[in-house]
Coordinates of C-alpha atoms in Angstrom, one line a residue:
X1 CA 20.1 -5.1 -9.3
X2 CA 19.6 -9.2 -8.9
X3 CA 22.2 -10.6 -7.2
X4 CA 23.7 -14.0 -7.5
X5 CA 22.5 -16.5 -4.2
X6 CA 22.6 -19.7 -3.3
X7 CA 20.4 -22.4 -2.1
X8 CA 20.2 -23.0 1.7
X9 CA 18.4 -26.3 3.2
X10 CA 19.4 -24.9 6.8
X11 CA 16.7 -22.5 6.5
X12 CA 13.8 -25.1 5.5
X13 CA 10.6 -24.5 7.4
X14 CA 11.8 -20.8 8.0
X15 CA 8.2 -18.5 8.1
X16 CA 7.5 -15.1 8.3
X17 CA 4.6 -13.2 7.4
X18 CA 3.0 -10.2 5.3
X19 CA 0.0 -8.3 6.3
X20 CA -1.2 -6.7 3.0
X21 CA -1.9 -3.0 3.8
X22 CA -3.0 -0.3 1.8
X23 CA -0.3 2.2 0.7
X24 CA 2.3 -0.6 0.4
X25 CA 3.5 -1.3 -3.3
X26 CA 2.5 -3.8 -5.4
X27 CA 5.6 -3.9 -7.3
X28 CA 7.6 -5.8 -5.1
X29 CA 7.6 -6.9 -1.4
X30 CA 10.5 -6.3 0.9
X31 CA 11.7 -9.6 2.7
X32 CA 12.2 -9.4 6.7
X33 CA 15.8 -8.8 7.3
X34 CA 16.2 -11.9 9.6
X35 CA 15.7 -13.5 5.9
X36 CA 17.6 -11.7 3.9
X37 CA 20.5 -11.9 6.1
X38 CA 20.4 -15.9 6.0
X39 CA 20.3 -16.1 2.2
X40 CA 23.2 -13.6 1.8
X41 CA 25.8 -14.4 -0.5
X42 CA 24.5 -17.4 -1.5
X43 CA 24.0 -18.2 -5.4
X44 CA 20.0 -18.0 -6.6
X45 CA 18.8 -14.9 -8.3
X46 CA 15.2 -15.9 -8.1
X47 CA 12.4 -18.2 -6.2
X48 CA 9.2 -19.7 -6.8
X49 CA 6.1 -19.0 -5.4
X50 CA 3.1 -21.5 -5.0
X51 CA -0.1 -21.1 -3.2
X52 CA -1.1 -23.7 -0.5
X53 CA -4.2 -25.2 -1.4
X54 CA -3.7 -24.2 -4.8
X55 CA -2.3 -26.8 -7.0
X56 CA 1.2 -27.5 -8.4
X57 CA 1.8 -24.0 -10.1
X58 CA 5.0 -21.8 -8.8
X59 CA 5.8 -18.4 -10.5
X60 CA 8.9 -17.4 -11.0
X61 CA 9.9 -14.6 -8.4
X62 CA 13.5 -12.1 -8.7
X63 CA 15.2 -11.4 -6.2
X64 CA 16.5 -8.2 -5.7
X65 CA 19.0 -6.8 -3.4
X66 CA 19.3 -3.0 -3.4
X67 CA 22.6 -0.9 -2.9
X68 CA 21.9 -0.9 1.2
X69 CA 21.5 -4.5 1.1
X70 CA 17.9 -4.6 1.7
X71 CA 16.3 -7.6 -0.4
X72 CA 12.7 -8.3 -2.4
X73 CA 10.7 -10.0 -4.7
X74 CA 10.8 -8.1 -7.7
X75 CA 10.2 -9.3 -11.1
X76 CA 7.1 -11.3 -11.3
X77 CA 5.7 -10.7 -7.9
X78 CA 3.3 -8.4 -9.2
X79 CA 1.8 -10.9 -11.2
X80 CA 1.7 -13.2 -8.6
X81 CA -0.4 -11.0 -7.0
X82 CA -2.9 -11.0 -9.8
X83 CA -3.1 -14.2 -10.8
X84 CA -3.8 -15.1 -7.1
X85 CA -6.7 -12.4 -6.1
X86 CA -3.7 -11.2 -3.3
X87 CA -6.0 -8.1 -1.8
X88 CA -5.4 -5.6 1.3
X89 CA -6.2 -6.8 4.5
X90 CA -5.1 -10.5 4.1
X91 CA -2.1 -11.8 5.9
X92 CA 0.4 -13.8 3.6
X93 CA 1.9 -16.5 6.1
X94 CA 5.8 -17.9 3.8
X95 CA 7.3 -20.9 4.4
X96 CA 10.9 -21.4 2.9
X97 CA 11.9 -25.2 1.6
X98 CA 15.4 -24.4 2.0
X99 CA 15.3 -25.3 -2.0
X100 CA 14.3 -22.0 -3.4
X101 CA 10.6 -22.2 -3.0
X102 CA 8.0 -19.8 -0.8
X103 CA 4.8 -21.7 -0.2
X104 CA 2.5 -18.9 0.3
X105 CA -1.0 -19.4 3.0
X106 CA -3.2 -16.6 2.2
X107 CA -5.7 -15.5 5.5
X108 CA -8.6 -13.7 5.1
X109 CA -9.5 -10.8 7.7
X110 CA -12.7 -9.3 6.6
X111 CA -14.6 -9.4 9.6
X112 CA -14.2 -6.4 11.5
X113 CA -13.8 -3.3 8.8
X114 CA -14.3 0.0 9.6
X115 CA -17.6 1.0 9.3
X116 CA -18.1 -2.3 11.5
X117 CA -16.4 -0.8 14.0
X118 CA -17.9 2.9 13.9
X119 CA -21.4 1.4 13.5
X120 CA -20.4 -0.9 16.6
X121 CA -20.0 1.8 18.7
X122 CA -22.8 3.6 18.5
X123 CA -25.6 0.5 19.1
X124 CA -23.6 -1.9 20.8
X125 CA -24.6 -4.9 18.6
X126 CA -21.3 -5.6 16.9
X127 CA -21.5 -9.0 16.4
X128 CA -24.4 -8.6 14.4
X129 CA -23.1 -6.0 11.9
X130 CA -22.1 -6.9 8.4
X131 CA -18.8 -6.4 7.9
X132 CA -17.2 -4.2 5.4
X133 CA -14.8 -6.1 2.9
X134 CA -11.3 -4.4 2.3
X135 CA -10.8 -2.6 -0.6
X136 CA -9.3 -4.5 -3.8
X137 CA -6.2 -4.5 -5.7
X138 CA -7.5 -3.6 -8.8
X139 CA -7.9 -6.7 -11.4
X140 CA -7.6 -9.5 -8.5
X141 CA -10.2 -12.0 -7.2
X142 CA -12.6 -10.9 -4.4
X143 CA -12.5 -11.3 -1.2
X144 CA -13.9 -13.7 1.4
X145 CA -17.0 -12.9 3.4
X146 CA -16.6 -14.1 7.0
X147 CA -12.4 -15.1 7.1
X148 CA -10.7 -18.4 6.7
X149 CA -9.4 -21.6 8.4
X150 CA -5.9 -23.0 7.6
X151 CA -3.9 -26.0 8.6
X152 CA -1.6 -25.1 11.6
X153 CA 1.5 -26.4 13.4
X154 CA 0.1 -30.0 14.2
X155 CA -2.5 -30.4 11.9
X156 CA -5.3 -28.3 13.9
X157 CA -7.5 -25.6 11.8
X158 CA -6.9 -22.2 12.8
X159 CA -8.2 -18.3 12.1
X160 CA -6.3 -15.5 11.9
X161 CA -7.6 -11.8 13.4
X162 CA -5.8 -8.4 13.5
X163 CA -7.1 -6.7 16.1
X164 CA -9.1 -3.1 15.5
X165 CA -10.7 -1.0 18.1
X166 CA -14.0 -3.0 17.9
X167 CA -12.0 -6.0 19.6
X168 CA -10.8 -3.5 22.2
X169 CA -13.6 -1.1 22.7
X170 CA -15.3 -0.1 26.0
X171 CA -16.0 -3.2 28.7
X172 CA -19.3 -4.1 27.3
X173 CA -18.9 -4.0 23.7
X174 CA -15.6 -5.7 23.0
X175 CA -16.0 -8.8 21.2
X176 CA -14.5 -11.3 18.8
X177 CA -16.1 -12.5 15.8
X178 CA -15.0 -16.1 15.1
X179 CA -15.1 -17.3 11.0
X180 CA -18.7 -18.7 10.6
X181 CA -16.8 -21.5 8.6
X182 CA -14.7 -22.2 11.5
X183 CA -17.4 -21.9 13.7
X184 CA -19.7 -24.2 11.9
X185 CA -16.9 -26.8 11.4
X186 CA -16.0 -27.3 14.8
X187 CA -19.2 -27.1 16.7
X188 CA -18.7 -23.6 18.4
X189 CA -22.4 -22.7 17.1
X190 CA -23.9 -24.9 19.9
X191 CA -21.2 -24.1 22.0
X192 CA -21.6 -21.2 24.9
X193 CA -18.0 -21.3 26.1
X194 CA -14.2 -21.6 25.3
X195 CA -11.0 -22.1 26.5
X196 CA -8.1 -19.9 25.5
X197 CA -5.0 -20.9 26.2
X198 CA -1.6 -18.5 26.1
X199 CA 1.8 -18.4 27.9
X200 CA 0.5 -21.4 29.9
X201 CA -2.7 -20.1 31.6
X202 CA -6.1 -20.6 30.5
X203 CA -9.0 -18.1 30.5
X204 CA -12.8 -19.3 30.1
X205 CA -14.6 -16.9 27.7
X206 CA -18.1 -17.0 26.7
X207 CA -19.9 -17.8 23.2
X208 CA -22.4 -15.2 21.7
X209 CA -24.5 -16.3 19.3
X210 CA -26.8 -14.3 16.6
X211 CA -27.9 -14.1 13.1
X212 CA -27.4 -11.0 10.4
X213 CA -30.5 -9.6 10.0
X214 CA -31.2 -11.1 6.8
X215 CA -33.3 -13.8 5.5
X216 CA -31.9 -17.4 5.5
X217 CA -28.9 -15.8 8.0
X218 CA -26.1 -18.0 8.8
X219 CA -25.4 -17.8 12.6
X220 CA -22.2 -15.7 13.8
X221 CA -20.7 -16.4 16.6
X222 CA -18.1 -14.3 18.7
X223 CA -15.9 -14.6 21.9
X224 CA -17.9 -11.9 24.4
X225 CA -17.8 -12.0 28.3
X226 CA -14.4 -13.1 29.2
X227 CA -12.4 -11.5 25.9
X228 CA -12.0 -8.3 27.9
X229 CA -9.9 -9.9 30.6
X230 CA -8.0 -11.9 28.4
X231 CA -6.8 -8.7 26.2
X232 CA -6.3 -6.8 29.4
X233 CA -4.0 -9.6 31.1
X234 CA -2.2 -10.3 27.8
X235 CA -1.2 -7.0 27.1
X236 CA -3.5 -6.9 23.9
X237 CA -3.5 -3.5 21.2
X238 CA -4.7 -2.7 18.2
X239 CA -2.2 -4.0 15.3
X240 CA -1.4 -6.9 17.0
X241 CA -1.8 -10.1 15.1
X242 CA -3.9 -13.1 16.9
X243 CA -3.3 -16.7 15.7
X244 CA -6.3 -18.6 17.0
X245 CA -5.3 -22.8 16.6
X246 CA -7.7 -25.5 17.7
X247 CA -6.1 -27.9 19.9
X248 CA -9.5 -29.4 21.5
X249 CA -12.6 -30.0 19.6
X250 CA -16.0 -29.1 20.9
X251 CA -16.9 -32.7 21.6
X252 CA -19.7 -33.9 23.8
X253 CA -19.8 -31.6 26.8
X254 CA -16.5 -30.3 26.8
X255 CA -15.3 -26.6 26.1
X256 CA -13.6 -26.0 22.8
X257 CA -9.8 -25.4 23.4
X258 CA -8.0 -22.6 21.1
X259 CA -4.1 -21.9 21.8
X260 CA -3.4 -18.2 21.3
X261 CA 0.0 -16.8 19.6
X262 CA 0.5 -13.0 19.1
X263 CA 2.3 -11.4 16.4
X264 CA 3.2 -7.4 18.0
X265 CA 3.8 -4.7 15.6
X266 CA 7.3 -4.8 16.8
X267 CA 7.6 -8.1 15.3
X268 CA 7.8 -10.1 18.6
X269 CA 6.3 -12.7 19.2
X270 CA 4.2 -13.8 22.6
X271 CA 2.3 -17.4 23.2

């Protein structure tokens, strides 16, 4: 049933996220209680959706709240979904206006499917594996080959990873793959180190660079010696959610500088 709410500028700039996994329906998406529990009781049956970067549109989304009290996006979410290509794998990042609008960044995280991963394992040369797109939702847009860069807190680009078991394989073939967008923009390609900074330290990791074996191949670049200690003294599994923001270019001869943040699959947060 939709239930009568109301609109709350308090909560402006409230975010949570979505990571678009197979099995989930596509009928509706179930908001994070934290959310649901602010707007409660308060008088809007329905928001609007808009895509960041992808013109004035908003759809009209219900909102539902179910007899335990547990609240979605019903009606018209589905096509939302449609009309915007929204595919497994990518991570929807909402930001509430406090005025009945969700502006929706969609990330891309195609780079490490999982025949990447099982072919990884058995020759070593992950980085220079093509990577296996995720499946999609029938009738929606495809996806993107190498991942995406997005506006962050402060203006600085950003990439967006969940970590598999290629990123946390044995010693010598863990690796990163970094966006070859990302990396082309901001100079990592003729980079061979970077800074990662998280909960105040910094760890120095080293730049790997190769082509796909095709013709005309676009370098790839990935984080290699170094990402194994950083995972190991950060605690990092697979699930967890890496948000990769730059926060020093790769200018002259300094190291690029990327600030770290960690969404667990509990939901916590660590940066």
């Amino acid at each position: 049933m939709a239930r009568q709410l109301q609109e709350s500028p308090n909560l402006a700039g409230f975010q949570f996220y979505k990571l678009m996994a197979s099995g989930m329906s596509w009928e509706k998406l179930v908001l994070p209680a934290k959310f649901a529990s602010e707007l409660n009781g308060r008088a809007l049956r329905e928001v609007k959706l808009r895509v960041e970067g992808g013109g004035a549109r908003a759809w009209d989304v219900e909102l539902v709240v179910n007899e335990y009290g547990d609240m979605h996006l019903g009606g018209g979410w589905k096509e939302f979904v449609r009309a915007n290509g929204i595919e497994v794998g990518q991570l929807l990042v909402f930001r509430y206006n406090g005025a009945a609008l969700l502006t929706v960044t969609v990330f891309e995280d195609t780079e490490c499917g999982r025949h990447c991963c099982q072919r990884a394992e058995e020759d070593g040369s992950a980085e220079e594996e093509e990577e296996s797109p995720p499946p999609a939702l029938p009738g929606s847009g495809s996806s993107s080959d190498d991942g995406i860069e997005g506006g962050g807190g402060g203006g600085g680009a950003r990439f967006i990873v969940t970590l598999g078991q290629c990123h946390l394989g044995t010693k010598k073939k863990q690796y990163l793959n970094v966006p070859v967008e990302f990396s082309e923009a901001h100079g990592f390609t003729e980079k061979s180190r970077v800074v990662l900074r998280m909960r105040g330290q910094q760890w120095t990791v080293c730049l790997k660079h190769s082509n796909r074996r095709k013709a005309n191949a676009r370098t790839r670049t990935a984080l290699k010696y170094g990402w194994n200690q950083f995972r190991v003294d950060n605690g990092l599994r697979v699930g967890d959610i890496c948000f990769f923001q730059l926060v020093q270019e790769a200018a002259g001869g300094d190291d690029p500088v990327l600030s770290v943040e960690v969404r667990k699959m509990d939901g916590t947060t660590v940066q």
